[in-house]
XYZ file of C-alpha atoms in Angstrom:
653
model
C -25.497 -10.388 31.940
C -25.008 -6.603 31.737
C -21.418 -7.105 30.634
C -22.500 -9.640 27.994
C -25.140 -7.269 26.588
C -22.589 -4.455 26.455
C -20.108 -6.625 24.598
C -22.763 -7.793 22.136
C -23.869 -4.222 21.465
C -20.329 -3.149 20.665
C -19.896 -6.113 18.319
C -23.231 -5.411 16.632
C -22.267 -1.803 16.028
C -18.976 -2.930 14.562
C -20.700 -5.315 12.163
C -23.654 -3.207 11.066
C -21.893 0.132 10.692
C -19.404 1.084 8.036
C -16.637 0.075 10.396
C -13.075 1.190 9.951
C -11.744 -0.834 12.874
C -8.595 -2.582 11.755
C -6.870 -5.618 13.201
C -3.843 -6.303 10.980
C -1.913 -8.491 13.471
C -2.936 -11.980 14.613
C -1.023 -13.586 17.477
C -0.446 -17.303 17.988
C 1.405 -19.178 20.717
C 3.364 -22.418 20.765
C 5.796 -24.149 23.102
C 9.042 -26.105 22.752
C 9.936 -28.381 25.672
C 13.676 -28.175 26.323
C 13.840 -30.392 29.431
C 11.598 -31.540 32.278
C 11.565 -28.031 33.769
C 12.614 -25.759 30.923
C 10.367 -24.547 28.110
C 10.616 -22.063 25.297
C 7.507 -19.908 24.859
C 7.033 -18.811 21.244
C 4.802 -15.897 20.241
C 4.188 -15.585 16.487
C 2.713 -12.435 14.977
C 1.133 -12.771 11.529
C 1.089 -9.300 9.975
C -1.142 -8.351 7.049
C 0.686 -7.162 3.886
C 1.566 -3.486 3.976
C 1.673 -3.230 7.792
C 4.735 -3.368 10.041
C 5.186 -4.207 13.716
C 7.865 -2.400 15.733
C 10.716 -4.144 17.526
C 11.159 -4.571 21.286
C 14.103 -2.164 21.145
C 13.040 1.300 19.993
C 15.029 4.448 20.845
C 13.576 6.985 23.268
C 10.987 9.341 21.718
C 10.382 6.824 18.941
C 7.268 4.706 18.229
C 5.819 2.302 20.791
C 7.979 -0.806 21.193
C 6.602 -4.354 21.333
C 6.644 -5.408 24.994
C 5.990 -8.837 26.547
C 4.922 -9.254 30.177
C 4.828 -12.797 31.606
C 2.596 -13.357 34.642
C 4.863 -15.014 37.221
C 3.103 -13.359 40.194
C 2.405 -16.742 41.849
C 6.014 -17.857 41.581
C 5.224 -20.828 39.325
C 8.129 -20.117 36.970
C 10.941 -17.700 36.289
C 12.090 -16.222 33.012
C 15.572 -16.999 31.720
C 17.124 -14.036 29.951
C 15.231 -11.635 27.718
C 12.670 -12.289 24.992
C 14.519 -12.759 21.695
C 13.315 -11.669 18.257
C 14.220 -12.053 14.587
C 16.469 -9.792 12.516
C 13.660 -7.717 10.980
C 14.293 -4.523 8.997
C 16.216 -1.534 10.340
C 15.582 1.772 8.590
C 16.683 5.363 9.098
C 13.261 6.880 9.737
C 13.126 10.457 8.338
C 10.218 11.547 10.559
C 11.577 10.384 13.919
C 15.165 11.016 12.705
C 16.449 7.767 14.214
C 17.124 4.181 13.239
C 14.034 2.043 13.872
C 13.632 -1.714 13.581
C 10.340 -3.299 12.510
C 8.878 -6.551 11.145
C 6.754 -7.336 8.073
C 4.565 -10.376 7.277
C 5.615 -12.426 10.323
C 7.568 -11.946 13.529
C 8.616 -14.627 16.012
C 9.494 -13.889 19.650
C 10.941 -16.510 22.016
C 11.261 -16.572 25.804
C 12.858 -19.338 27.871
C 11.361 -20.143 31.269
C 12.146 -22.537 34.109
C 9.212 -24.123 35.961
C 9.344 -23.907 39.753
C 5.951 -25.603 40.252
C 3.827 -27.985 38.205
C 1.512 -25.839 36.029
C -0.400 -26.507 32.810
C -0.488 -22.982 31.374
C 1.505 -19.777 31.411
C -0.223 -16.480 30.731
C 1.250 -13.262 29.402
C 0.256 -10.182 27.480
C 1.918 -8.265 24.677
C 1.628 -4.547 24.017
C 2.429 -3.468 20.469
C 1.913 -0.838 17.795
C 1.570 -1.261 14.018
C 1.635 1.172 11.086
C 1.285 1.063 7.320
C 2.095 3.655 4.650
C -0.944 5.807 5.445
C -1.859 5.273 9.120
C -0.876 3.973 12.534
C -2.951 2.134 15.105
C -2.871 2.961 18.816
C -0.953 0.711 21.226
C -2.851 -2.542 21.717
C -2.678 -5.149 24.495
C -3.358 -8.807 23.693
C -3.547 -11.670 26.190
C -1.407 -14.724 25.392
C -1.862 -18.247 26.749
C 0.871 -20.902 26.487
C -0.378 -24.460 27.016
C 2.198 -26.683 28.765
C -0.123 -29.602 29.554
C 0.590 -31.664 26.433
C 3.484 -34.075 26.768
C 5.375 -32.650 23.856
C 8.646 -34.473 23.056
C 11.819 -32.550 23.753
C 12.772 -30.213 20.952
C 9.405 -30.383 19.163
C 7.210 -27.402 18.596
C 3.501 -27.604 19.102
C 1.140 -26.492 16.391
C 0.574 -22.765 16.901
C -2.781 -21.954 18.460
C -4.243 -18.615 17.491
C -4.940 -16.351 20.447
C -8.267 -14.572 20.371
C -8.023 -10.825 19.990
C -10.224 -8.703 22.197
C -11.200 -6.228 19.496
C -13.485 -8.028 17.092
C -14.252 -5.491 14.416
C -12.205 -5.333 11.282
C -12.928 -2.653 8.719
C -13.204 -3.133 5.036
C -10.448 -1.583 3.008
C -11.842 0.139 -0.074
C -8.307 0.867 -1.204
C -7.793 -2.812 -2.096
C -10.781 -2.787 -4.467
C -9.564 0.478 -5.913
C -6.142 -1.096 -6.469
C -7.635 -4.025 -8.391
C -9.615 -1.670 -10.625
C -6.468 0.338 -11.352
C -4.606 -2.887 -12.220
C -7.436 -3.879 -14.579
C -7.487 -0.457 -16.252
C -3.697 -0.310 -16.713
C -3.699 -3.877 -18.061
C -6.540 -3.012 -20.449
C -4.577 -0.056 -21.846
C -1.463 -2.242 -22.057
C -3.431 -4.734 -24.142
C -4.324 -2.020 -26.642
C -0.668 -0.943 -26.701
C 0.317 -4.541 -27.476
C -2.111 -4.524 -30.412
C -0.129 -1.697 -31.996
C 3.134 -3.646 -32.159
C 4.690 -5.262 -35.266
C 4.047 -8.778 -33.928
C 0.307 -8.393 -33.334
C -1.187 -5.738 -35.618
C -0.452 -7.526 -38.945
C -2.135 -10.676 -37.611
C -5.574 -9.012 -37.495
C -6.262 -9.257 -41.267
C -4.805 -12.796 -41.356
C -7.204 -13.896 -38.608
C -10.163 -12.209 -40.315
C -9.302 -13.945 -43.572
C -9.333 -17.333 -41.828
C -12.785 -16.824 -40.315
C -14.175 -15.429 -43.561
C -13.126 -18.563 -45.463
C -14.057 -21.091 -42.766
C -17.502 -19.734 -41.852
C -20.329 -20.691 -44.217
C -22.724 -18.021 -42.915
C -22.359 -14.618 -41.299
C -23.947 -15.938 -38.097
C -21.393 -18.762 -37.953
C -18.593 -16.244 -38.476
C -19.791 -14.084 -35.570
C -20.155 -17.167 -33.369
C -16.629 -18.380 -34.170
C -15.239 -14.867 -33.636
C -16.788 -14.678 -30.156
C -15.415 -18.124 -29.266
C -11.998 -17.025 -30.555
C -12.063 -13.934 -28.326
C -13.115 -15.993 -25.300
C -10.261 -18.431 -25.956
C -7.739 -15.566 -25.965
C -9.097 -14.382 -22.604
C -9.021 -17.901 -21.155
C -5.381 -18.446 -22.194
C -4.094 -15.257 -20.566
C -6.277 -15.593 -17.449
C -4.947 -19.146 -17.023
C -1.453 -17.650 -17.107
C -2.358 -15.212 -14.320
C -4.023 -18.027 -12.367
C -0.933 -20.217 -12.754
C 1.340 -17.472 -11.420
C -0.958 -16.929 -8.433
C -1.370 -20.667 -7.848
C 2.338 -21.503 -8.036
C 3.562 -18.711 -5.785
C 0.433 -18.120 -3.702
C -1.541 -14.899 -3.444
C 0.181 -13.689 -0.269
C 3.590 -15.014 -1.278
C 3.574 -12.792 -4.359
C 3.255 -9.744 -2.169
C 5.973 -10.990 0.145
C 8.287 -11.583 -2.830
C 7.540 -8.169 -4.280
C 8.613 -6.450 -1.061
C 11.835 -8.456 -0.873
C 15.077 -6.647 -1.754
C 16.481 -9.348 -4.013
C 13.270 -9.876 -5.931
C 12.972 -6.141 -6.520
C 16.493 -6.213 -7.961
C 15.573 -9.242 -10.112
C 12.439 -7.425 -11.327
C 14.602 -4.425 -12.186
C 16.997 -6.537 -14.257
C 14.076 -8.356 -15.915
C 12.429 -5.101 -16.992
C 15.733 -3.753 -18.284
C 16.044 -6.868 -20.473
C 12.466 -6.325 -21.720
C 13.220 -2.664 -22.449
C 16.420 -3.443 -24.362
C 14.468 -6.006 -26.391
C 11.809 -3.460 -27.315
C 14.491 -0.932 -28.255
C 15.728 -3.369 -30.891
C 18.853 -5.007 -29.467
C 17.340 -8.513 -29.715
C 13.983 -10.302 -29.686
C 12.596 -12.522 -26.955
C 10.976 -15.473 -28.710
C 9.558 -18.833 -27.762
C 10.899 -21.882 -29.662
C 9.589 -22.101 -33.259
C 8.721 -25.757 -32.709
C 6.049 -24.672 -30.214
C 4.400 -22.399 -32.760
C 4.549 -25.085 -35.485
C 2.934 -27.756 -33.291
C 0.182 -25.429 -32.106
C -0.406 -24.138 -35.652
C -0.872 -27.689 -36.942
C -3.590 -28.273 -34.343
C -5.435 -25.136 -35.495
C -6.371 -26.938 -38.741
C -8.535 -29.452 -36.868
C -11.569 -27.146 -37.008
C -14.356 -26.749 -34.487
C -13.860 -25.449 -30.974
C -10.497 -27.194 -30.591
C -9.179 -25.614 -33.767
C -10.312 -22.137 -32.673
C -8.663 -22.586 -29.273
C -5.352 -23.572 -30.867
C -5.617 -20.566 -33.196
C -5.838 -18.340 -30.130
C -2.890 -20.185 -28.555
C -0.905 -19.749 -31.783
C -1.580 -16.002 -31.617
C -0.243 -15.879 -28.041
C 2.933 -17.799 -28.991
C 3.710 -16.067 -32.295
C 3.197 -12.599 -30.824
C 5.204 -13.385 -27.683
C 8.225 -11.320 -28.732
C 6.021 -8.203 -28.448
C 3.444 -9.224 -25.845
C 5.864 -11.142 -23.601
C 7.613 -8.083 -22.129
C 4.261 -6.341 -21.584
C 2.716 -9.429 -19.978
C 5.852 -9.920 -17.867
C 5.772 -6.317 -16.673
C 2.090 -6.574 -15.811
C 2.643 -9.758 -13.803
C 5.560 -8.146 -11.963
C 3.513 -5.039 -11.140
C 0.483 -7.139 -10.183
C 2.668 -9.304 -7.945
C 3.465 -6.220 -5.860
C -0.274 -5.914 -5.124
C -0.708 -9.582 -4.179
C -4.038 -11.420 -3.995
C -6.006 -11.706 -7.237
C -4.113 -8.886 -8.952
C -2.252 -11.148 -11.473
C -5.551 -12.745 -12.559
C -7.296 -9.358 -12.814
C -4.338 -7.972 -14.763
C -4.425 -10.798 -17.305
C -8.194 -10.419 -17.627
C -7.834 -6.744 -18.548
C -4.930 -7.375 -20.923
C -6.574 -10.279 -22.741
C -9.899 -8.454 -23.020
C -8.200 -5.596 -24.857
C -6.449 -8.076 -27.172
C -9.534 -10.199 -27.788
C -12.057 -7.439 -28.514
C -10.502 -6.151 -31.776
C -9.782 -9.653 -33.094
C -13.328 -10.812 -32.345
C -14.955 -7.653 -33.715
C -12.949 -7.578 -36.941
C -13.520 -11.318 -37.418
C -17.251 -10.772 -36.966
C -17.358 -7.649 -39.169
C -14.567 -8.003 -41.775
C -15.708 -4.871 -43.611
C -14.218 -2.777 -40.803
C -10.734 -3.787 -41.980
C -10.867 -1.061 -44.622
C -10.675 1.567 -41.871
C -7.477 0.134 -40.348
C -4.197 1.976 -41.050
C -1.607 0.061 -43.076
C 1.321 -1.606 -41.384
C 4.552 0.325 -41.505
C 7.359 1.939 -39.559
C 4.910 3.433 -37.065
C 4.480 -0.024 -35.511
C 8.170 -0.129 -34.587
C 7.859 3.375 -33.152
C 5.152 2.111 -30.815
C 7.442 -0.736 -29.772
C 10.347 1.634 -29.034
C 8.114 3.969 -26.997
C 7.044 0.966 -24.917
C 10.735 0.123 -24.453
C 11.446 3.551 -22.972
C 8.442 3.200 -20.650
C 9.656 -0.257 -19.540
C 13.077 1.211 -18.762
C 11.576 4.029 -16.680
C 9.367 1.586 -14.768
C 12.352 -0.659 -14.046
C 13.916 2.013 -11.831
C 10.826 2.019 -9.621
C 11.735 -1.516 -8.507
C 15.396 -0.648 -8.016
C 14.259 2.324 -5.931
C 12.123 0.063 -3.733
C 15.120 -2.167 -3.040
C 17.232 0.873 -2.195
C 14.553 2.210 0.178
C 14.342 -1.100 2.052
C 18.124 -1.305 2.343
C 18.329 2.418 3.183
C 21.470 2.428 1.019
C 20.760 5.986 -0.226
C 22.252 5.088 -3.613
C 19.094 6.001 -5.535
C 17.835 9.031 -3.659
C 15.062 11.220 -5.016
C 17.329 13.543 -7.018
C 19.157 10.618 -8.664
C 15.879 8.870 -9.534
C 14.381 12.006 -11.065
C 17.609 12.653 -13.005
C 17.390 9.167 -14.522
C 13.765 9.718 -15.505
C 14.605 13.103 -17.031
C 17.336 11.401 -19.100
C 15.013 8.549 -20.206
C 12.076 10.744 -21.192
C 14.391 13.356 -22.681
C 15.913 10.661 -24.921
C 12.386 9.503 -25.831
C 11.495 13.078 -26.862
C 14.612 13.272 -29.073
C 13.666 9.903 -30.596
C 10.147 11.067 -31.410
C 11.570 14.230 -32.999
C 13.768 12.030 -35.210
C 17.092 13.013 -33.629
C 17.846 9.469 -32.448
C 17.566 6.342 -34.640
C 17.437 2.785 -33.358
C 17.659 -0.652 -35.041
C 14.628 -1.624 -37.157
C 13.600 2.027 -37.627
C 12.382 2.903 -41.097
C 13.891 5.942 -42.862
C 12.150 9.047 -41.516
C 11.556 11.635 -44.254
C 9.137 13.697 -42.187
C 7.480 13.723 -38.736
C 3.754 13.054 -38.627
C 1.447 15.287 -36.634
C 0.716 12.463 -34.206
C 4.400 11.759 -33.593
C 5.139 15.467 -33.165
C 2.263 15.838 -30.689
C 3.446 12.852 -28.647
C 6.984 14.249 -28.700
C 5.771 17.585 -27.345
C 3.851 15.838 -24.555
C 6.946 13.833 -23.569
C 9.143 16.948 -23.721
C 6.675 18.871 -21.530
C 6.676 16.008 -19.035
C 10.489 16.040 -19.010
C 10.576 19.780 -18.309
C 7.932 19.309 -15.584
C 10.249 16.921 -13.701
C 13.244 19.276 -13.637
C 12.084 21.371 -10.614
C 11.852 18.093 -8.697
C 15.656 18.195 -8.479
C 15.255 21.218 -6.194
C 12.468 19.947 -3.967
C 9.273 20.351 -6.036
C 6.693 17.699 -4.959
C 5.892 16.435 -8.534
C 2.386 15.283 -7.606
C 1.802 13.759 -11.070
C 4.384 11.036 -10.404
C 4.372 10.936 -6.600
C 3.903 7.135 -6.580
C 7.169 6.475 -8.441
C 10.171 8.410 -7.081
C 11.384 8.059 -3.476
C 9.616 10.327 -0.958
C 10.765 13.899 -0.399
C 12.496 13.008 2.867
C 14.619 10.369 1.088
C 16.814 12.858 -0.714
C 20.013 14.850 -0.428
C 18.008 17.944 0.466
C 14.736 16.755 2.094
C 13.257 20.226 2.492
C 14.362 21.650 -0.836
C 17.535 23.497 -1.784
C 18.069 26.529 0.441
C 15.445 25.512 2.997
C 16.329 23.967 6.330
C 14.015 22.189 8.686
C 12.295 24.471 11.176
C 13.304 23.911 14.748
C 10.624 22.791 17.165
C 9.506 25.796 19.148
C 8.783 25.326 22.810
C 5.117 25.120 23.759
C 4.052 28.371 25.363
C 2.031 26.869 28.194
C 1.929 30.053 30.226
C 1.452 32.420 27.319
C -0.699 35.359 28.371
C -4.254 35.053 27.087
C -4.207 31.298 26.461
C -7.432 29.601 27.600
C -7.469 26.872 30.236
C -5.955 23.707 28.746
C -4.836 25.401 25.544
C -1.320 25.650 24.144
C 0.294 26.862 20.953
C 1.210 24.017 18.605
C 4.707 24.642 17.240
C 5.997 25.692 14.782
C 2.857 27.339 13.352
C 1.353 28.582 16.634
C -2.008 26.841 16.196
C -4.094 26.993 19.366
C -4.702 23.379 20.394
C -6.164 21.414 23.298
C -5.208 17.932 24.500
C -8.299 17.603 26.691
C -11.641 16.878 25.039
C -13.872 18.602 27.598
C -11.771 21.756 27.875
C -11.499 22.074 24.106
C -15.261 21.614 23.630
C -16.018 24.192 26.339
C -13.739 26.734 24.663
C -15.345 26.077 21.256
C -18.771 26.816 22.714
C -17.433 29.990 24.313
C -15.989 31.395 21.060
C -18.692 29.990 18.807
C -16.434 27.903 16.539
C -16.748 24.283 15.370
C -14.469 21.602 16.792
C -11.875 19.618 14.864
C -10.809 16.493 16.717
C -7.402 15.220 15.678
C -6.943 11.600 16.785
C -3.189 11.373 16.583
C -0.169 9.752 18.236
C 3.300 10.746 19.289
C 4.627 7.790 17.304
C 2.328 8.264 14.286
C 4.481 8.814 11.185
C 1.638 9.904 8.929
C 0.322 12.309 11.546
C 3.678 14.082 11.336
C 3.507 14.031 7.534
C 0.135 15.782 7.635
C 1.435 18.332 10.121
C 4.620 18.954 8.128
C 3.304 18.840 4.564
C -0.434 19.668 4.600
C -1.177 21.846 7.623
C 1.436 24.544 6.729
C -0.308 25.325 3.408
C -1.765 28.865 3.699
C -5.385 27.875 3.008
C -5.227 25.015 5.548
C -3.274 26.952 8.179
C -5.744 29.848 8.066
C -8.644 27.500 8.891
C -6.794 25.711 11.695
C -5.736 28.991 13.312
C -8.882 31.057 12.852
C -11.978 29.003 12.013
C -11.911 25.852 14.179
C -10.908 24.807 17.668
C -8.338 22.020 17.392
C -8.432 19.186 19.930
C -5.476 16.804 19.503
C -6.042 13.498 21.313
C -2.920 11.308 21.524
C -3.927 7.634 21.573
C -0.447 6.541 22.682
C -0.175 8.962 25.622
C 1.314 6.828 28.413
C 0.560 9.222 31.254
C -1.675 7.556 33.874
C -5.279 8.642 34.268
C -6.432 10.363 37.433
C -8.100 8.013 39.909
C -11.583 9.386 39.215
C -11.070 8.874 35.459
C -10.230 5.159 35.665
C -13.204 3.214 34.322
C -13.868 -0.232 32.875
C -13.189 -0.627 29.181
C -16.244 -1.007 26.952
C -14.217 -2.982 24.439
C -12.470 -5.302 26.901
C -14.888 -6.058 29.747
C -13.027 -6.740 32.958
C -10.096 -4.517 31.984
C -9.554 -1.010 33.331
C -8.401 1.979 31.292
C -5.055 2.950 32.838
C -3.578 5.570 30.518
C -4.770 8.780 28.870
C -4.042 7.301 25.451
C -6.302 4.303 26.154
C -9.139 6.711 26.989
C -8.839 8.545 23.662
C -8.291 5.323 21.700
C -11.487 3.834 23.138
C -13.384 7.057 22.426
C -12.368 6.852 18.763
C -13.198 3.145 18.486
C -16.598 3.294 20.217
C -17.854 6.601 18.838
C -16.432 6.519 15.308
C -15.833 2.784 14.667
C -12.246 3.508 13.625
C -8.884 2.864 15.251
C -6.255 4.189 12.828
C -4.454 7.501 12.991
C -4.485 10.202 11.831
C -8.269 10.521 12.004
C -10.016 13.885 11.723
C -13.532 14.740 12.914
C -15.388 18.038 12.402
C -18.314 18.442 14.815
C -20.655 21.063 16.226
C -21.307 22.012 19.868
C -23.828 19.167 20.224
C -21.031 16.737 19.288
C -22.714 15.885 15.975
C -20.547 15.357 12.905
C -20.602 18.187 10.379
C -19.176 15.887 7.685
C -17.940 12.296 7.495
C -14.551 11.943 9.249
C -11.412 11.367 7.159
C -8.055 9.727 7.736
C -4.675 10.360 6.133
C -5.322 12.846 3.304
C -2.039 14.042 1.751
C -3.867 15.784 -1.112
C -4.060 19.437 0.003
C -7.022 20.300 -2.219
C -9.003 17.286 -1.053
C -8.259 18.077 2.609
C -9.132 21.756 2.095
C -12.414 20.814 0.386
C -13.266 18.554 3.344
C -12.625 21.383 5.810
C -14.638 23.926 3.810
C -17.598 21.553 3.403
C -17.648 20.849 7.142
C -17.447 24.550 8.006
C -20.281 25.369 5.631
C -22.467 22.836 7.490
C -21.808 24.471 10.869
């Protein structure tokens, strides 16, 4: 009963608190019967998008490998050979400086066994570690049960049965909601950009004229205009829904992370860009437009709907590349992103048409059509071309081909935006451009902005971080000179364990000589002695993003000064495999009946129980009563944001 109450209390805390406990891997088991005594045990890991599971074979000093242990203690069976796994992805990891193999989306492991006695089940457990682009989770053990009792025909696989995971809590991910809002906002702006193209802008007065003639009263005109706008939204949202429905929400994400689809996306966007630049036009068959246009004369709701459909078809040569790009970008996010993207795009298209149809007098304030519309189209073409290389870069990163390293990518962008600046200044002319007798103030201003952006990117060739575009080029470590021209990586200094004056349990963290503790109690005692607040650093030896913080954020002067002089740093490694002392071995609060065996398990459970989080890095600022001075944070690559967090916590001490 006591154990049950303890388990329920942990679950209740996980549900009612703002939990950050993550569980991105679900395990399932199945069995293939090979003969009367031989079976193949299959363990299938389903991995959430964005996360990756490490292979069974990881070099020494690398991340934690996936390890299977089959319980044959009673001599009921024997294993035949080793557990096999799929091909996976092998990358040259810049942080660990070694080749590491991992799996995305799914991973299947197979183990052959020979039965020595009649049994109905085989039990095992798997230890594994997963990471995404911003955090890693501590090593986790999951029990597996393989059911042999069914008389499964030889060579047939049973339906996988999901194995229950001991850790129940799963945190909400606010980043996903943030990503959908960003997709909506970008799509909304793209819709306004599409309005300012030669295929769409001239249609506004034509549409207004239709509603003015067809509506007998002003109220009827406003009503028809609103219906027209809603029809535009419905048409484009149906397109996004169709894309999601055909491919599947999760499949879109899987496709977008595939090498070949990234290359296809690259080629597709290049075609769109060349079309916008004036080489040719992408058009739907004229017969489609004629048939739809004939239906628009029917009047009523049906006629209005077909008018909206006619707009979508006739303007396709300008909106098609933008819509295609949005769907490609949204596909990389997965889930509802294509639908949200089409909602934002269509809303921006529909609003002006509906408003001008409802209030035709506003037409007098619109600028006249002219060469500026083609200029907008060409600018969009340059932007499409720049975006295309993002997808080619993703394919190169997955392949680790090092053909499009950071310097090459930035050089291409400098060339693209430099050419765009020359175009805006009138030094380059493209097909369909009107004669340019002078440069307008607006065009000159845009040209100066593009030129400034081009100049801003140039230092990136020599190692500048380029924070404004950090999401587009390859990371700093994926370059010819990862630490900048003329700067070599600092060697790892030896830890001065016996350095004179170091407190009990303290050591100097190389290469910046930050005093750090790896024991919670000793670090807290020292903090009380010197009167400084505590910063707990839940980290891991195999945590990539922990190393990124230590290499890129901690060395900044304002951060380093705080870590060295104003806090006591306690670094708790959740993947520390050293065994606990006998008096420290206790029963796990999260897995009743299981004992904590390693130091890392102790710190991992402390983080999960006390802070309802299980990803690393994870930083906590607290006082001597072990009360938080500020809400904990995870991976925070923004130096200013991290510095502000530290300063706010210190001010509360």
